[in-house]
Short mmCIF file of C-alpha atoms in Angstrom, two decimals:
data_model
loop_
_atom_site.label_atom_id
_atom_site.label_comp_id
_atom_site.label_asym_id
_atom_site.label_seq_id
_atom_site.Cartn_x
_atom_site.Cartn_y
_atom_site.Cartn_z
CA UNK R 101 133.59 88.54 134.41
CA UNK R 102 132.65 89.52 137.83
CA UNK R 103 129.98 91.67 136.71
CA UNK R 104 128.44 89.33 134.25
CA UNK R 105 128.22 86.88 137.65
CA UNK R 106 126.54 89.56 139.57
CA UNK R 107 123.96 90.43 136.77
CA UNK R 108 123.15 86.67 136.30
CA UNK R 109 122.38 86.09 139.85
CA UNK R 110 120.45 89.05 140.03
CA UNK R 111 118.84 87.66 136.87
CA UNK R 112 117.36 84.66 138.34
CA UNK R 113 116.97 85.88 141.85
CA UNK R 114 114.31 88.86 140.61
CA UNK R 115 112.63 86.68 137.90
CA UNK R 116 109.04 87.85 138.70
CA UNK R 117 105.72 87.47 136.26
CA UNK R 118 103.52 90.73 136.01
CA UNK R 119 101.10 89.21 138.15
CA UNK R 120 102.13 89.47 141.44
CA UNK R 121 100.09 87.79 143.02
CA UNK R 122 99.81 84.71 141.01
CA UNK R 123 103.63 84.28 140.87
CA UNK R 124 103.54 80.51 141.98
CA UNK R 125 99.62 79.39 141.11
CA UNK R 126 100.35 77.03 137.74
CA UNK R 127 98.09 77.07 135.20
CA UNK R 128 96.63 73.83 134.54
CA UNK R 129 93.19 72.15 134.14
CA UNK R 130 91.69 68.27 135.01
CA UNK R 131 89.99 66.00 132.04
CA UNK R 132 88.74 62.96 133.08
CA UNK R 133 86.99 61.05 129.77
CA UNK R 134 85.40 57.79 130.63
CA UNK R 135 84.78 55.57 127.70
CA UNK R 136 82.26 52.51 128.42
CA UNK R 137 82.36 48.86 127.27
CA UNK R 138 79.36 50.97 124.13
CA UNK R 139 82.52 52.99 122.83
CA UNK R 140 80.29 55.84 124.67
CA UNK R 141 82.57 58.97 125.54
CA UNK R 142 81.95 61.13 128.41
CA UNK R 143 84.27 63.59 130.07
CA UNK R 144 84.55 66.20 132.59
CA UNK R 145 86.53 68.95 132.82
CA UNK R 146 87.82 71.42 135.49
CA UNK R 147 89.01 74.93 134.63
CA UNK R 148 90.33 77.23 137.24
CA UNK R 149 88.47 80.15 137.01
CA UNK R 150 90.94 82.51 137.04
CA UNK R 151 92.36 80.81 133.87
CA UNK R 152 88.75 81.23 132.35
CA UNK R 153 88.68 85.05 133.89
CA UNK R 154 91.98 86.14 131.69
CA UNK R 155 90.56 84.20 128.56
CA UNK R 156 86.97 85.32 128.23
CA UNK R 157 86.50 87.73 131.25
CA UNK R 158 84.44 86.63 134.53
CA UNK R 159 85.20 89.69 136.73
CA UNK R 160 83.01 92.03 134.96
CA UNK R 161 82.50 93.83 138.36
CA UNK R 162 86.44 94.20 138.53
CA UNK R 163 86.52 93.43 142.37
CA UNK R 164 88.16 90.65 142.12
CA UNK R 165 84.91 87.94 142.85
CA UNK R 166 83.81 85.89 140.51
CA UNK R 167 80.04 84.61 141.44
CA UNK R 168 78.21 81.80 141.10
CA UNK R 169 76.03 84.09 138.98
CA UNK R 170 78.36 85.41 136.67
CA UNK R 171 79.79 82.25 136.19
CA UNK R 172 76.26 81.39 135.11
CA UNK R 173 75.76 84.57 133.15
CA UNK R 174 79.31 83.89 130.85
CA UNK R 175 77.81 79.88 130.34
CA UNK R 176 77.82 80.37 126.54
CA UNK R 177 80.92 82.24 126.82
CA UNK R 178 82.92 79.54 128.61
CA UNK R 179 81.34 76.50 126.84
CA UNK R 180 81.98 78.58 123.55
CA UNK R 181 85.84 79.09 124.16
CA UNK R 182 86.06 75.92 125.46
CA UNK R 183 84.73 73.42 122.70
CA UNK R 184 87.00 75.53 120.17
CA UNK R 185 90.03 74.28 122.38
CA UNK R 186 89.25 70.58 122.89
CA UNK R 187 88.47 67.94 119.99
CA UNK R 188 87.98 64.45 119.51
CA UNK R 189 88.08 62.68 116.00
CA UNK R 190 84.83 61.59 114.66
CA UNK R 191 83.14 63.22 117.88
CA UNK R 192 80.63 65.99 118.20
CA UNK R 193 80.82 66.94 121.78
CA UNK R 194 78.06 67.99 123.93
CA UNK R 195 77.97 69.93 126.94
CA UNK R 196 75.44 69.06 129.51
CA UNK R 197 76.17 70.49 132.58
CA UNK R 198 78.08 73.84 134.20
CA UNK R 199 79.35 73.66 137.72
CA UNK R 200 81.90 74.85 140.12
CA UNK R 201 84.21 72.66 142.49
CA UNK R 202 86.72 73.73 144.68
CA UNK R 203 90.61 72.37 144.42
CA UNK R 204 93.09 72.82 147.54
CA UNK R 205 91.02 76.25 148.16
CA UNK R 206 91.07 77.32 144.12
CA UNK R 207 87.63 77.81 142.43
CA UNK R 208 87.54 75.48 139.15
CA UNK R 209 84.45 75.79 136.79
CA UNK R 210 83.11 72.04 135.76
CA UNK R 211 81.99 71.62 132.44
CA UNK R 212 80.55 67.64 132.35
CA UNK R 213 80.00 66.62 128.07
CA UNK R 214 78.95 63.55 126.31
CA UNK R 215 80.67 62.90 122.92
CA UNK R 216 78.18 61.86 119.42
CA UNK R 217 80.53 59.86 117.35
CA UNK R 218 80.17 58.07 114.24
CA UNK R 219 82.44 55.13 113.09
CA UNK R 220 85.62 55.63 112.16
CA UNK R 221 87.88 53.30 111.00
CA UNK R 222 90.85 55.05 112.23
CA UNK R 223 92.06 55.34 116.33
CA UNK R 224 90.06 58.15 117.71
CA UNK R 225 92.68 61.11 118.71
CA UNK R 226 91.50 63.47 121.31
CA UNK R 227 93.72 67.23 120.41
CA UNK R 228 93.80 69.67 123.54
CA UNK R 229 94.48 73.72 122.88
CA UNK R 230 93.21 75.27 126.58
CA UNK R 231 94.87 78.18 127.03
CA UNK R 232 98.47 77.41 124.92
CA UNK R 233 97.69 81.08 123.06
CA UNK R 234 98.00 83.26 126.18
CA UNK R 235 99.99 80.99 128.55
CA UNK R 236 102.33 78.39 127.16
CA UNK R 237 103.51 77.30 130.67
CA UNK R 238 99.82 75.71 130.79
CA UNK R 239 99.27 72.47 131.29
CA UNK R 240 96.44 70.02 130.57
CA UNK R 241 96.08 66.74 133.07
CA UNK R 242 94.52 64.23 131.42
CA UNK R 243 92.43 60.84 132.86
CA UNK R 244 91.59 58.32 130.48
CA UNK R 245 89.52 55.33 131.76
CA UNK R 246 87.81 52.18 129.67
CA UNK R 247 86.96 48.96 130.31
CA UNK R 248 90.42 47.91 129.21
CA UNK R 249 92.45 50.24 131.90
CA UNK R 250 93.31 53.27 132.64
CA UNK R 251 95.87 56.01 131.85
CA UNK R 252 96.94 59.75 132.71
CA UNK R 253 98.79 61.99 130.17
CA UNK R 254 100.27 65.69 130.60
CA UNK R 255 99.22 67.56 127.99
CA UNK R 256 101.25 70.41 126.90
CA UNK R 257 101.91 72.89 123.45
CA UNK R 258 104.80 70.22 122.43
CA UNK R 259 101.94 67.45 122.94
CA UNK R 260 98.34 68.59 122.74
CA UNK R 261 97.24 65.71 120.44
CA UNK R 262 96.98 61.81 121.94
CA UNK R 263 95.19 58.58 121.42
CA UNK R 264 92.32 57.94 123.00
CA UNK R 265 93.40 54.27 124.20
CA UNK R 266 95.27 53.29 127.64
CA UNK R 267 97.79 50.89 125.70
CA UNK R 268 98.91 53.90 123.50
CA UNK R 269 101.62 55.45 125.74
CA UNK R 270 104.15 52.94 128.13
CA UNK R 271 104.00 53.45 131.88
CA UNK R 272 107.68 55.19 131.11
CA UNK R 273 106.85 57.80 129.13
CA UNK R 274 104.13 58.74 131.18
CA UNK R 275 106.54 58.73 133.90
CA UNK R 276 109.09 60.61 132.07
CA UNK R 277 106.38 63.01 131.24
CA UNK R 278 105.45 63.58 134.85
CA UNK R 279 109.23 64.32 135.40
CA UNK R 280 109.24 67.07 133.02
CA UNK R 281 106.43 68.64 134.70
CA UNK R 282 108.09 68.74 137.66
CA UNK R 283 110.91 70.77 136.21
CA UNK R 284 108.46 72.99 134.64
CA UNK R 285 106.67 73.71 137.60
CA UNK R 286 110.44 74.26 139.36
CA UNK R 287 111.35 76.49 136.33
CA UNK R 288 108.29 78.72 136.45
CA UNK R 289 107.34 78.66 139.68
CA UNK R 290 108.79 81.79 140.19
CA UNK R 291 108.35 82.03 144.30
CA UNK R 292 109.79 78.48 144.38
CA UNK R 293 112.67 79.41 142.02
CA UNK R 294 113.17 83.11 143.99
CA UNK R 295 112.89 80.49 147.58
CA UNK R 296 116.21 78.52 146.02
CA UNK R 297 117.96 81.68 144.89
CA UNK R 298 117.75 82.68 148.51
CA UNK R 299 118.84 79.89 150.16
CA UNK R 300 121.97 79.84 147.17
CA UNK R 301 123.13 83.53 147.93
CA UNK R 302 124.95 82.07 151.17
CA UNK R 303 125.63 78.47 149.52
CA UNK R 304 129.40 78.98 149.52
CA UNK R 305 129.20 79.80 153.01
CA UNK R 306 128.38 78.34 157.12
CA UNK R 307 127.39 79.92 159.68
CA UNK R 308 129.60 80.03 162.81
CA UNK R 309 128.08 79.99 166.05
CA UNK R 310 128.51 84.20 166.48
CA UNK R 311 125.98 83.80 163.79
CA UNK R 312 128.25 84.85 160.93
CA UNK R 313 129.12 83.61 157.79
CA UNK R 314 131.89 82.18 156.96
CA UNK R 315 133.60 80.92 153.76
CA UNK R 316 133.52 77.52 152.83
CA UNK R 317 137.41 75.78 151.60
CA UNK R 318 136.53 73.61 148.49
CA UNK R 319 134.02 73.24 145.99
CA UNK R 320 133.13 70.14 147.03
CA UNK R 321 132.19 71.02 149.97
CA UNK R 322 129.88 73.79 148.65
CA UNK R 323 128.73 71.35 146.22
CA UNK R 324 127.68 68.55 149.02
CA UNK R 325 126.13 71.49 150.87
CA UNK R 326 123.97 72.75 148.68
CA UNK R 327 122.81 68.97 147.64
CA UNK R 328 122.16 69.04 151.23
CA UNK R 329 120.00 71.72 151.37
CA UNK R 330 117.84 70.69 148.36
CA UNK R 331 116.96 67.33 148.49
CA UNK R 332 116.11 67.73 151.95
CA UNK R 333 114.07 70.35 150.83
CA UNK R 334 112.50 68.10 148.14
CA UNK R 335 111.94 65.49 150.75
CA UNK R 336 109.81 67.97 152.71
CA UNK R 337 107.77 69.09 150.09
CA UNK R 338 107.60 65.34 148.57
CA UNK R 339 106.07 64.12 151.88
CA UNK R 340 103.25 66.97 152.05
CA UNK R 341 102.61 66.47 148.63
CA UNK R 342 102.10 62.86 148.92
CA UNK R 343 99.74 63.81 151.79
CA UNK R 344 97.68 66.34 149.87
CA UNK R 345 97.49 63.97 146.43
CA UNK R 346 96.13 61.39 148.28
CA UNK R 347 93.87 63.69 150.02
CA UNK R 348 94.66 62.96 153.37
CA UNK R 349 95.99 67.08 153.94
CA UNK R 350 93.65 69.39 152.41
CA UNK R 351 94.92 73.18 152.28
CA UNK R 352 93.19 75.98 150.89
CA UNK R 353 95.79 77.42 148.24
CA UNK R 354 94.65 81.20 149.19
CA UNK R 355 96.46 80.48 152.77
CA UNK R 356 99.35 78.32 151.36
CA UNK R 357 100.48 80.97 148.51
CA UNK R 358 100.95 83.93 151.42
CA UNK R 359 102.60 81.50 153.71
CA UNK R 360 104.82 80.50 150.97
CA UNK R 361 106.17 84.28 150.34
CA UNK R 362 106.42 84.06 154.28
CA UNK R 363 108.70 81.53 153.50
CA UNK R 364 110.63 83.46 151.33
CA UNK R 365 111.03 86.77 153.52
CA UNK R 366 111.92 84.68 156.61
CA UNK R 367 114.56 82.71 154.51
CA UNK R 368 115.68 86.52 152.99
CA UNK R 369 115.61 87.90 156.69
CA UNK R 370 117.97 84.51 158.07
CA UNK R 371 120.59 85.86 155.14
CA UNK R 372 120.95 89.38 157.26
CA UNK R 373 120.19 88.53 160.15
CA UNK R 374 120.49 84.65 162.06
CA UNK R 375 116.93 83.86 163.49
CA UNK R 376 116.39 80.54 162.17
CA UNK R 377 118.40 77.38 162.28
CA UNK R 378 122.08 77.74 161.67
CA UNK R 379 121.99 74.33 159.67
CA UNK R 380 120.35 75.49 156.28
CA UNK R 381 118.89 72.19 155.29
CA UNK R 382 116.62 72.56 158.27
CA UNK R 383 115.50 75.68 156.70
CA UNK R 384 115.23 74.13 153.92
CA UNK R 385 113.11 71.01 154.77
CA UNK R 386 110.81 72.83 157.44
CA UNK R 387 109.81 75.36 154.32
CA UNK R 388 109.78 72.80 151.92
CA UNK R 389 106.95 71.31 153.57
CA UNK R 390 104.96 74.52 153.43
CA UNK R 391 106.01 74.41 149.44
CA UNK R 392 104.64 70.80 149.12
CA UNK R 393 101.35 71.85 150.13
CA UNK R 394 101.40 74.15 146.84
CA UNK R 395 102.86 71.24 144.69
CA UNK R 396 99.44 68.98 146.04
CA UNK R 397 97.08 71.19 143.96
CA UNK R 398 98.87 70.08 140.90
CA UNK R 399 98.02 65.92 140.94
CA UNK R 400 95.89 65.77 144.01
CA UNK R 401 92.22 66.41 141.79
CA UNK R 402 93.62 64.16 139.03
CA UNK R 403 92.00 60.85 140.51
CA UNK R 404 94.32 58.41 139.41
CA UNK R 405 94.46 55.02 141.24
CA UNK R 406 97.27 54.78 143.88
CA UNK R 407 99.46 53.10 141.62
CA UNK R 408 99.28 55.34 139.05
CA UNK R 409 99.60 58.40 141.12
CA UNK R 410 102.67 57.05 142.83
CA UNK R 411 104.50 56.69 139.64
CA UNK R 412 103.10 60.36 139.09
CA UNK R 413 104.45 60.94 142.11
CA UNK R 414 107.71 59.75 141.83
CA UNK R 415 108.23 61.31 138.18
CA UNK R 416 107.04 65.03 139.58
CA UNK R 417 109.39 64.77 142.32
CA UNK R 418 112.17 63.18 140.61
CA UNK R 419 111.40 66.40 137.90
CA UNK R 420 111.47 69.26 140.56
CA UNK R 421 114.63 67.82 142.23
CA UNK R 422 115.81 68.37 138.61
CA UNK R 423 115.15 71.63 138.00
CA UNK R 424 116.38 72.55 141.34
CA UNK R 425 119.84 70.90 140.51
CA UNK R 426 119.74 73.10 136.80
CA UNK R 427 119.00 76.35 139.16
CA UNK R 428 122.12 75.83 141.39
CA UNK R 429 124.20 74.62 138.60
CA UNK R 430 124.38 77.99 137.53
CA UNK R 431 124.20 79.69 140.98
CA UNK R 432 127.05 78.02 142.36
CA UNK R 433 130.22 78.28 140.78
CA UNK R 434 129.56 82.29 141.41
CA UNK R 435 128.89 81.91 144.50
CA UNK R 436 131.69 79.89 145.30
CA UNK R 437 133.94 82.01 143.41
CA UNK R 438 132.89 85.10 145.29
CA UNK R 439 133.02 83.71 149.15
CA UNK R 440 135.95 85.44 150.04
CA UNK R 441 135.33 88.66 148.35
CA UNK R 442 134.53 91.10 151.41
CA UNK R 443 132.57 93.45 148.77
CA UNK R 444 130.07 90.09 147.96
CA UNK R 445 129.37 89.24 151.53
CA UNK R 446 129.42 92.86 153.16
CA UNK R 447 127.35 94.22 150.19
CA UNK R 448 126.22 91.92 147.22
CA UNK R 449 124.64 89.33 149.16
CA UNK R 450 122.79 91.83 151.77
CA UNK R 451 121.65 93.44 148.67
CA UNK R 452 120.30 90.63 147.04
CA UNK R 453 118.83 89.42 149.98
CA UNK R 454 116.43 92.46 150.52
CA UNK R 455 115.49 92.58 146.77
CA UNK R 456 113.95 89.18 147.49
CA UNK R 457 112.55 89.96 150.69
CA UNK R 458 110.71 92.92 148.87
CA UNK R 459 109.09 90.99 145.88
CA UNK R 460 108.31 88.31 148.68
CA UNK R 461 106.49 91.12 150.52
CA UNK R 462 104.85 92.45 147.56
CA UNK R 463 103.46 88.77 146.62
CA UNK R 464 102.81 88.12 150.47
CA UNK R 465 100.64 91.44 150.48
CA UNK R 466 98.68 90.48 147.07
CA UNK R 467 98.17 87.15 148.16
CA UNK R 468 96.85 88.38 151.98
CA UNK R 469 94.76 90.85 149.82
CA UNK R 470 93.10 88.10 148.14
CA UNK R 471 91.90 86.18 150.94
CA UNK R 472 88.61 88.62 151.29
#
C-alpha cells in the first residue's frame, strides 16, 4: 500500500509535457464577432503563434523566431488552416486582413474577416475546431456583441458549436463554464500543478523554529493547513490576475514563465533547506502572485465589459481553487499517513523535492533560453 502511495505522489509531482518549455503557456485563442443592427458579421481573431507554428509550421528557419515576414510568407497557409476550423451557418467568410498583436508578452497572429450570408430561416450557429486535433486541452474564448447585448463563451472539444445570439446561454452557465476552465487550466498547467505538489510534500508537517519539520497530530489539522496554504495562494494569484485582466499590470509572459519555475525551485529548495518563511501560506501567497500574472494572459485580451469579466473572474478563480482542492485530495491522506515515518521525511520527501527542483530548472533554463 505504501508503495502504491509513493508511486502516486511521484505520479503527479513529475507530470511534465514534452515541451519543456511550454509546460504552463495554455493554448487558447480570442474571437471577437460583432454583429450590427444589418445582421452584418464581422470578427477578429487572435492565434498565438506558436499554436499556428506546431499546426502549419512558421519556424522554417528552426531558430526559434518567427518574423513578421514569414508570418507574411505562410498568409495562405494560416488563413487556409484557419477557415477549415471555424464556420458559421449560412456564412461564407472572408478574410481581409493579417496582423500580429502582442498579449502579456506572447506574439498572436490577427486574422480580421467579414462574413457573406444569405437568409436563413434557422438561428445562425457559429462551430469552432482550432486546434482540438493536436491539442485537446485548447481552448477557444469567444466575444459575441450585437445591438441586443453582449456575451462570452469558452469554447472547447465537448462544446465547439454555439448560437450566434447573446440570449442563447444564461449568465450561469457561462459562469459555470468559466469555472471549469479554471480547473482545466489548474489540471494542465503542469508548473502550477508541480508548484502545489511541492508545497503538499511537507503538508502533514510544521516547521519548528530550528527550522525542522515536524509532524502534525490530526488530520484535521493537516487538512485546515493545507486549506490554508491554498486559498491564500488563490487569493494572491486572484488579485494579480484581476490586475492584469483589467489591464492595469501588464507582464510580458516570456519573463513571468521563468520566474514562475523560480518559484518552483525556491519552494523545492525551502523543503531541504529553510530559507523562506516558516509559515507556508506566506510562501504560498507571495508566489501565487507571481502565478496570477500567468493566469492574466488567459481573460485579460478577451475585452469583455467589467461586469462580464468579473463574473469571468469569479468563475476562473472559483475553478482553479477547485482543481487545487482535487490535487490535494489525493496528496493528502499519504502524506498524512506517512509524517511519522523517518524513511518519508529523511528520504522520500528530500527525494521528491529535488526531482521537482530539477524539471523546475530544466523549464527555468528553456524558458531563460527563450527570452533572446
Amino acid at each position: 500500500m505504501t508503495l502504491r502511495l509513493i508511486l502516486a505522489l511521484l505520479a503527479i509531482t513529475t507530470a511534465t509535457p514534452p515541451q519543456t518549455a511550454c509546460a504552463h503557456l495554455s493554448s487558447d485563442s480570442y474571437l471577437h464577432i460583432d454583429i450590427d443592427a444589418q445582421g452584418r458579421i464581422r470578427g477578429q481573431w487572435d492565434i498565438a503563434l506558436r499554436d499556428l507554428d506546431a499546426a502549419v509550421g512558421l519556424d522554417t528557419s528552426d531558430d526559434g523566431l518567427v518574423t513578421w515576414g514569414l508570418l507574411k510568407a505562410r498568409r495562405i497557409a494560416i488563413e487556409a488552416y484557419a477557415s477549415e476550423r471555424l464556420a458559421i451557418d449560412g456564412c461564407a467568410l472572408q478574410g481581409r486582413d493579417l496582423l500580429v498583436d502582442r498579449h502579456a508578452g506572447a506574439a498572436y497572429a490577427v486574422l480580421r474577416f467579414e462574413a457573406e450570408c444569405r437568409p436563413t430561416p434557422n438561428e445562425r450557429q457559429l462551430h469552432y475546431r482550432l486546434l482540438f486535433d493536436i491539442d485537446p486541452t485548447h481552448r477557444g474564448l469567444l466575444t459575441l456583441v450585437t445591438p441586443s447585448g453582449e456575451r462570452s463563451e469558452l469554447l472547447s472539444p465537448e462544446r465547439g458549436d454555439v448560437a450566434l445570439d447573446p440570449s442563447a446561454a444564461e449568465e450561469s452557465g457561462s459562469f459555470l463554464r468559466f469555472v471549469r476552465f479554471g480547473v482545466d487550466h489548474i489540471l494542465f498547467g503542469h508548473d502550477h500543478l508541480l508548484f502545489v505538489a511541492v508545497l503538499m510534500i511537507f503538508a502533514a508537517f510544521r516547521r519548528g523554529e530550528n527550522g525542522r519539520w515536524k509532524p502534525l497530530d490530526g488530520f484535521g489539522e493537516c487538512a485546515l493547513h493545507t486549506l490554508t496554504m491554498l486559498t491564500a495562494f488563490t487569493a494572491a494569484h486572484a488579485i494579480t490576475l484581476s490586475l492584469g485582466a483589467f489591464r492595469l499590470v501588464d507582464a510580458p509572459s516570456r519573463f513571468v514563465e521563468p520566474a514562475i519555475a523560480a518559484t518552483i525551485m525556491a519552494a523545492a529548495i525551502d523543503n531541504l533547506r529553510a530559507i523562506l518563511p516558516r509559515a507556508r501560506w506566506m510562501v504560498a501567497f507571495g508566489f501565487g502572485l507571481v502565478h496570477g500574472l500567468a493566469f492574466a494572459t488567459a481573460l485579460g485580451p478577451m475585452g469583455l465589459a467589467p461586469s462580464k469579466l468579473l463574473l469571468a473572474l469569479a468563475g476562473f478563480n472559483g475553478g482553479v481553487e477547485l482543481g487545487q482542492i482535487a490535487v490535494a485530495s489525493l496528496l493528502m491522506p499519504i502524506m498524512f499517513s506517512m509524517r511519522r515515518s523517518l524513511v518519508y521525511a529523511r528520504a522520500i520527501a528530500p527525494a521528491l523535492s529535488l526531482v521537482a527542483f530539477t524539471i523546475a530548472l530544466a523549464w527555468f533554463v528553456d524558458r531563460v533560453g527563450a527570452l533572446r
